[in-house]
Amino acid sequence: MNLDDIQKLIKLLDESSLDELKIEEGEFKLTLKRSKETAAVGQSFHHVTAPPSYYPSTHAMAAPQMQPAQPQPTAEQTAPTGGSAAQADTNSQAAKYKEIRSPMVGTFYRAPSPESSPYIQVGDSINPGKVLCIIEAMKLMNEIESDIQGKIVKILVENGQPVEYDQVLFLVEPA
């Protein structure tokens, strides 16, 4: 399933009376929900659940066609011999955090509206299902939810900044 297919499904959901649509193909899972609260305001939000958007930084990701990932060399395998202690410390820190990545191309927003407080801050604890941000794609607001439990260590994207598919948005220290 590609981005065009997902966009067609979103359009079909908008034009139908359905409130929710779930699709599962192997490990790929997609859930589209119509939010009843925001429908009254006139702005539609769609919840999009994609395959896990967090990956340890030392592992390769699967391609969008859901092909098996190929292992990449670890930092120890590629580091030159005689590396400094600072390099080893950086590698160990990168390995201990999980990355939450953007499941789509769009504009990143930390809050539901400009006047609202952000969904999360650095240091906040998160659980699966907690809304982390919104990504606007084709005038649709897509709530991005956490699929892991942990603590937000770093927010890597500024509010209103364009994001690419698979761009790292957050670093999380797993619980």
XYZ file of N, CA and C in Angstrom:
525
model
N 0.856 -1.164 0.000
C 0.000 0.000 0.000
C 0.902 1.227 0.000
N 0.613 2.172 -0.881
C 1.435 3.372 -0.959
C 0.636 4.592 -0.517
N 1.275 5.754 -0.553
C 0.653 6.984 -0.073
C -0.600 7.331 -0.873
N -0.585 7.092 -2.195
C -1.770 7.378 -3.012
C -2.960 6.530 -2.577
N -2.714 5.255 -2.279
C -3.786 4.373 -1.809
C -4.365 4.882 -0.495
N -3.484 5.307 0.411
C -3.940 5.815 1.714
C -4.753 7.089 1.529
N -4.302 7.972 0.635
C -5.036 9.215 0.386
C -6.420 8.923 -0.200
N -6.506 7.924 -1.071
C -7.806 7.539 -1.628
C -8.730 7.015 -0.526
N -8.171 6.230 0.407
C -8.971 5.717 1.522
C -9.462 6.852 2.412
N -8.613 7.850 2.646
C -9.023 9.006 3.458
C -10.170 9.738 2.773
N -10.062 9.919 1.456
C -11.122 10.595 0.707
C -12.429 9.791 0.776
N -12.330 8.470 0.633
C -13.522 7.622 0.731
C -14.163 7.723 2.111
N -13.338 7.763 3.159
C -13.856 7.904 4.520
C -14.577 9.235 4.676
N -14.002 10.315 4.123
C -14.631 11.635 4.195
C -15.993 11.650 3.507
N -16.096 10.942 2.388
C -17.324 10.956 1.601
C -18.364 9.950 2.097
N -17.974 9.078 3.017
C -18.902 8.058 3.503
C -19.452 8.436 4.872
N -20.348 7.603 5.373
C -20.903 7.811 6.715
C -20.155 6.980 7.758
N -19.087 6.310 7.345
C -18.300 5.505 8.279
C -17.545 6.399 9.253
N -17.372 5.916 10.493
C -16.592 6.640 11.487
C -15.180 6.085 11.602
N -14.976 4.831 11.176
C -13.665 4.206 11.340
C -13.456 3.171 10.245
N -12.186 3.063 9.806
C -11.810 2.091 8.790
C -10.491 1.462 9.217
N -10.462 0.120 9.276
C -9.236 -0.598 9.643
C -8.872 -1.548 8.515
N -7.566 -1.559 8.173
C -7.058 -2.452 7.136
C -5.789 -3.097 7.666
N -5.676 -4.426 7.470
C -4.470 -5.149 7.876
C -4.030 -6.034 6.725
N -2.756 -5.888 6.335
C -2.142 -6.739 5.319
C -0.812 -7.201 5.879
N -0.734 -8.407 6.387
C 0.509 -8.896 6.995
C 0.855 -8.053 8.208
N 2.061 -7.473 8.217
C 2.473 -6.623 9.330
C 1.986 -5.189 9.171
N 1.488 -4.815 7.996
C 1.001 -3.462 7.750
C -0.402 -3.323 8.321
N -0.600 -2.308 9.152
C -1.907 -2.035 9.743
C -2.213 -0.562 9.557
N -3.438 -0.259 9.137
C -3.859 1.120 8.925
C -5.215 1.305 9.580
N -5.343 2.330 10.411
C -6.608 2.664 11.046
C -6.911 4.119 10.757
N -8.076 4.385 10.180
C -8.537 5.750 9.942
C -9.788 5.956 10.777
N -9.799 7.032 11.573
C -10.950 7.328 12.417
C -11.426 8.745 12.152
N -12.737 8.911 12.150
C -13.320 10.237 12.040
C -13.570 10.732 13.456
N -13.053 11.898 13.778
C -13.220 12.459 15.113
C -14.540 13.215 15.175
N -15.418 12.820 16.090
C -16.730 13.456 16.210
C -16.628 14.850 16.804
N -15.672 15.071 17.726
C -15.529 16.369 18.377
C -15.154 17.449 17.379
N -14.195 17.170 16.512
C -13.719 18.194 15.603
C -14.652 18.385 14.415
N -15.524 17.426 14.141
C -16.452 17.583 13.038
C -17.373 18.766 13.287
N -17.724 19.024 14.538
C -18.582 20.153 14.867
C -17.866 21.473 14.616
N -16.568 21.498 14.730
C -15.786 22.712 14.518
C -15.576 22.945 13.027
N -15.736 21.913 12.219
C -15.584 22.039 10.788
C -14.199 21.639 10.289
N -13.401 21.073 11.128
C -12.065 20.634 10.737
C -11.980 19.145 11.019
N -11.569 18.363 10.023
C -11.540 16.920 10.245
C -10.138 16.463 10.593
N -10.040 15.598 11.589
C -8.780 14.989 11.991
C -8.883 13.516 11.661
N -7.821 12.975 11.171
C -7.774 11.551 10.890
C -6.634 10.955 11.678
N -6.905 9.859 12.345
C -5.857 9.146 13.076
C -5.263 8.128 12.124
N -3.972 8.139 11.975
C -3.298 7.207 11.091
C -2.344 6.366 11.916
N -2.519 5.056 11.837
C -1.587 4.154 12.499
C -0.846 3.396 11.413
N 0.444 3.549 11.388
C 1.285 2.884 10.402
C 2.097 1.814 11.118
N 2.894 1.065 10.379
C 3.774 0.113 11.059
C 4.619 0.862 12.078
N 5.174 0.178 13.060
C 5.896 0.873 14.121
C 6.827 1.937 13.563
N 6.740 3.145 14.118
C 7.527 4.262 13.617
C 8.772 4.491 14.445
N 9.107 3.559 15.317
C 10.333 3.687 16.091
C 11.247 2.532 15.716
N 12.500 2.821 15.613
C 13.486 1.820 15.266
C 14.759 2.123 16.034
N 15.384 1.134 16.644
C 16.689 1.396 17.252
C 17.624 1.920 16.165
N 18.430 2.893 16.500
C 19.243 3.573 15.496
C 20.267 2.669 14.829
N 20.509 1.489 15.350
C 21.501 0.603 14.736
C 20.872 -0.431 13.818
N 19.567 -0.375 13.575
C 18.914 -1.344 12.697
C 18.371 -0.641 11.468
N 18.283 -1.370 10.378
C 17.734 -0.821 9.146
C 16.218 -0.893 9.187
N 15.584 -0.025 8.411
C 14.129 -0.024 8.319
C 13.686 -0.790 7.084
N 12.463 -1.266 7.114
C 11.890 -1.909 5.943
C 11.523 -0.829 4.938
N 11.621 -1.148 3.669
C 11.235 -0.217 2.627
C 9.725 -0.054 2.655
N 9.177 1.040 2.088
C 7.736 1.255 2.126
C 6.931 0.105 1.532
N 7.526 -0.725 0.661
C 6.798 -1.852 0.087
C 6.764 -3.026 1.051
N 7.203 -2.838 2.276
C 7.186 -3.852 3.321
C 8.077 -5.038 2.973
N 9.246 -4.754 2.371
C 10.223 -5.803 2.118
C 11.017 -6.022 3.395
N 11.568 -7.215 3.605
C 12.341 -7.469 4.823
C 13.546 -6.539 4.906
N 13.831 -6.081 6.101
C 14.959 -5.183 6.323
C 16.271 -5.954 6.228
N 17.281 -5.306 5.682
C 18.612 -5.893 5.600
C 19.430 -5.365 6.766
N 20.113 -6.222 7.521
C 20.899 -5.732 8.658
C 22.034 -4.849 8.174
N 22.286 -3.770 8.937
C 23.395 -2.884 8.641
C 24.443 -3.063 9.713
N 25.688 -2.719 9.395
C 26.736 -2.871 10.401
C 26.472 -1.974 11.601
N 26.811 -2.474 12.766
C 26.639 -1.684 13.984
C 27.756 -0.670 14.090
N 27.626 0.258 15.021
C 28.627 1.298 15.220
C 29.986 0.685 15.536
N 30.001 -0.425 16.297
C 31.274 -1.055 16.642
C 31.954 -1.626 15.401
N 31.159 -2.138 14.447
C 31.735 -2.742 13.251
C 32.298 -1.694 12.303
N 31.716 -0.498 12.282
C 32.145 0.533 11.349
C 33.078 1.547 11.974
N 33.201 1.588 13.295
C 34.062 2.565 13.960
C 35.521 2.215 13.714
N 36.343 3.257 13.444
C 37.762 2.979 13.259
C 38.380 2.537 14.573
N 39.416 1.722 14.487
C 40.074 1.262 15.707
C 40.763 2.436 16.366
N 40.821 2.406 17.684
C 41.437 3.501 18.426
C 40.509 4.688 18.579
N 39.159 4.498 18.465
C 38.194 5.590 18.601
C 38.219 6.162 20.000
N 37.758 7.403 20.110
C 37.807 8.076 21.411
C 36.671 7.624 22.313
N 36.790 7.949 23.597
C 35.743 7.611 24.564
C 34.471 8.385 24.252
N 34.600 9.588 23.683
C 33.419 10.393 23.335
C 32.597 9.691 22.261
N 33.254 9.059 21.276
C 32.532 8.328 20.241
C 31.783 7.150 20.843
N 32.403 6.437 21.739
C 31.765 5.287 22.374
C 30.564 5.734 23.187
N 30.679 6.874 23.889
C 29.567 7.395 24.688
C 28.405 7.803 23.790
N 28.695 8.465 22.661
C 27.655 8.877 21.721
C 26.938 7.658 21.156
N 27.689 6.619 20.800
C 27.084 5.401 20.256
C 26.193 4.714 21.280
N 26.609 4.676 22.542
C 25.798 4.009 23.562
C 24.532 4.800 23.852
N 24.606 6.139 23.795
C 23.401 6.946 24.012
C 22.426 6.761 22.857
N 22.916 6.757 21.620
C 22.044 6.590 20.463
C 21.351 5.235 20.502
N 22.032 4.210 20.989
C 21.451 2.872 21.034
C 20.407 2.737 22.131
N 20.456 3.576 23.163
C 19.514 3.405 24.266
C 18.183 4.123 24.032
N 18.090 5.000 23.038
C 16.852 5.717 22.749
C 16.140 5.106 21.545
N 14.813 5.170 21.572
C 13.998 4.755 20.436
C 13.639 6.012 19.653
N 13.526 5.868 18.345
C 13.154 6.984 17.484
C 11.689 6.846 17.099
N 10.956 7.944 17.188
C 9.594 7.974 16.663
C 9.675 8.778 15.378
N 9.246 8.153 14.280
C 9.413 8.731 12.949
C 8.073 9.151 12.352
N 8.136 10.056 11.399
C 6.943 10.530 10.708
C 6.434 9.453 9.753
N 5.146 9.108 9.841
C 4.601 8.104 8.927
C 4.186 8.692 7.579
N 4.399 10.022 7.395
C 3.952 10.669 6.160
C 4.693 11.984 5.949
N 4.526 12.554 4.779
C 5.044 13.878 4.453
C 3.980 14.892 4.844
N 4.383 15.997 5.447
C 3.414 17.023 5.816
C 4.048 18.101 6.664
N 3.198 18.834 7.389
C 3.650 19.904 8.277
C 3.423 19.472 9.716
N 4.454 19.585 10.535
C 4.463 19.135 11.931
C 3.885 20.226 12.832
N 2.936 19.841 13.695
C 2.391 20.757 14.703
C 2.420 20.067 16.060
N 2.896 20.782 17.076
C 3.004 20.220 18.424
C 1.698 20.312 19.197
N 0.749 21.155 18.758
C -0.496 21.380 19.496
C -1.673 21.324 18.530
N -2.886 21.095 19.060
C -4.058 21.012 18.188
C -4.453 22.355 17.573
N -4.040 23.472 18.185
C -4.311 24.800 17.643
C -3.215 25.747 18.124
N -3.066 26.896 17.479
C -2.006 27.826 17.886
C -2.125 28.306 19.339
N -3.342 28.384 19.878
C -3.546 28.850 21.255
C -3.370 27.740 22.285
N -3.414 26.503 21.857
C -3.359 25.362 22.779
C -1.931 25.062 23.210
N -1.833 24.405 24.369
C -0.517 23.956 24.826
C -0.126 22.705 24.030
N 1.187 22.446 23.890
C 1.645 21.279 23.120
C 1.147 19.968 23.731
N 0.999 18.960 22.874
C 0.598 17.635 23.343
C 1.609 17.083 24.342
N 2.908 17.262 24.054
C 3.962 16.737 24.930
C 5.112 17.725 25.020
N 5.897 17.589 26.094
C 7.113 18.377 26.305
C 8.255 17.394 26.556
N 9.488 17.877 26.467
C 10.642 17.057 26.833
C 10.505 16.697 28.309
N 10.702 15.427 28.637
C 10.576 14.948 30.011
C 9.236 14.301 30.308
N 8.238 14.489 29.430
C 6.923 13.877 29.642
C 7.003 12.365 29.452
N 6.225 11.643 30.252
C 6.085 10.195 30.077
C 4.981 9.945 29.066
N 5.190 8.969 28.198
C 4.189 8.632 27.184
C 3.871 7.150 27.250
N 2.665 6.816 26.811
C 2.195 5.438 26.728
C 1.670 5.204 25.323
N 1.552 3.959 24.900
C 0.957 3.688 23.593
C -0.439 4.314 23.502
N -0.716 4.957 22.383
C -2.005 5.596 22.176
C -2.022 7.077 22.509
N -0.995 7.598 23.166
C -0.940 9.024 23.514
C -0.628 9.816 22.251
N -1.423 10.870 21.996
C -1.182 11.732 20.847
C 0.075 12.554 21.113
N 1.003 12.528 20.169
C 2.280 13.229 20.308
C 2.313 14.539 19.532
N 1.662 14.542 18.364
C 1.692 15.716 17.502
C 0.635 15.543 16.414
N 0.562 16.536 15.547
C -0.306 16.471 14.370
C 0.579 16.699 13.158
N 0.323 15.943 12.098
C 0.972 16.213 10.820
C -0.135 16.519 9.817
N -0.066 17.735 9.280
C -1.046 18.154 8.281
C -0.559 17.700 6.915
N -1.402 16.944 6.231
C -1.081 16.479 4.883
C -2.305 16.687 4.008
N -2.160 17.439 2.954
C -3.257 17.719 2.022
C -4.482 18.267 2.747
N -4.267 19.229 3.615
C -5.327 19.911 4.380
C -6.046 18.995 5.369
N -5.514 17.807 5.609
C -6.067 16.908 6.618
C -5.128 16.880 7.809
N -5.694 16.967 9.015
C -4.904 16.942 10.239
C -4.843 15.500 10.746
N -3.652 14.929 10.800
C -3.444 13.533 11.192
C -2.785 13.478 12.557
N -3.502 12.952 13.549
C -2.932 12.815 14.889
C -1.945 11.652 14.884
N -0.742 11.895 15.356
C 0.287 10.861 15.426
C 0.368 10.393 16.872
N 0.132 9.104 17.084
C 0.115 8.530 18.428
C 1.377 7.720 18.683
N 1.735 7.636 19.955
C 2.871 6.815 20.370
C 2.477 5.344 20.302
N 3.427 4.519 19.923
C 3.189 3.083 19.993
C 4.182 2.427 20.945
N 4.861 3.256 21.758
C 5.771 2.735 22.780
C 5.562 3.490 24.085
N 6.059 2.923 25.161
C 5.997 3.554 26.478
C 7.397 4.055 26.816
N 7.470 5.255 27.391
C 8.773 5.785 27.767
C 8.698 7.248 28.139
N 9.841 7.930 28.040
C 9.952 9.340 28.399
C 10.556 10.092 27.216
N 9.948 11.227 26.851
C 10.449 12.047 25.756
C 11.787 12.659 26.168
N 12.831 12.385 25.382
C 14.166 12.899 25.669
C 14.455 14.135 24.816
N 13.989 14.106 23.553
C 14.276 15.220 22.663
C 13.195 15.315 21.594
N 12.794 16.553 21.284
C 11.881 16.824 20.175
C 12.746 17.415 19.071
N 12.822 16.736 17.937
C 13.771 17.088 16.887
C 13.202 17.995 15.803
N 11.913 18.337 15.879
C 11.274 19.132 14.836
C 10.623 20.355 15.478
N 10.728 21.493 14.818
C 10.104 22.726 15.296
C 8.646 22.781 14.833
N 7.811 23.460 15.610
C 6.400 23.625 15.272
C 6.267 24.338 13.920
N 5.414 23.805 13.045
C 5.175 24.405 11.738
C 6.197 24.013 10.678
N 7.147 23.173 11.024
C 8.207 22.768 10.095
C 7.722 21.633 9.198
N 8.040 21.671 7.905
C 7.714 20.543 7.029
C 8.531 19.312 7.430
N 7.911 18.140 7.341
C 8.600 16.889 7.645
C 8.453 15.932 6.472
N 9.433 15.056 6.346
C 9.444 14.046 5.296
C 8.998 12.704 5.866
N 8.612 11.804 4.989
C 8.302 10.441 5.401
C 9.535 9.845 6.063
N 9.346 9.207 7.207
C 10.393 8.492 7.932
C 11.405 9.415 8.630
N 11.118 10.718 8.695
C 12.001 11.642 9.418
C 11.826 11.422 10.917
N 12.916 11.437 11.669
C 12.842 11.253 13.118
C 12.225 12.505 13.739
N 11.147 12.318 14.526
C 10.457 13.424 15.185
C 10.854 13.543 16.650
N 10.943 12.392 17.339
C 11.189 12.368 18.778
C 12.197 11.278 19.122
N 12.955 11.516 20.195
C 13.769 10.470 20.808
C 13.122 10.127 22.139
N 12.942 8.830 22.391
C 12.248 8.362 23.591
C 13.145 7.386 24.338
N 13.218 7.580 25.652
C 13.910 6.619 26.506
C 12.871 5.581 26.912
N 12.999 4.334 26.437
C 11.983 3.319 26.729
C 11.856 3.063 28.229
N 10.616 2.792 28.654
C 10.370 2.503 30.074
C 10.687 1.062 30.379
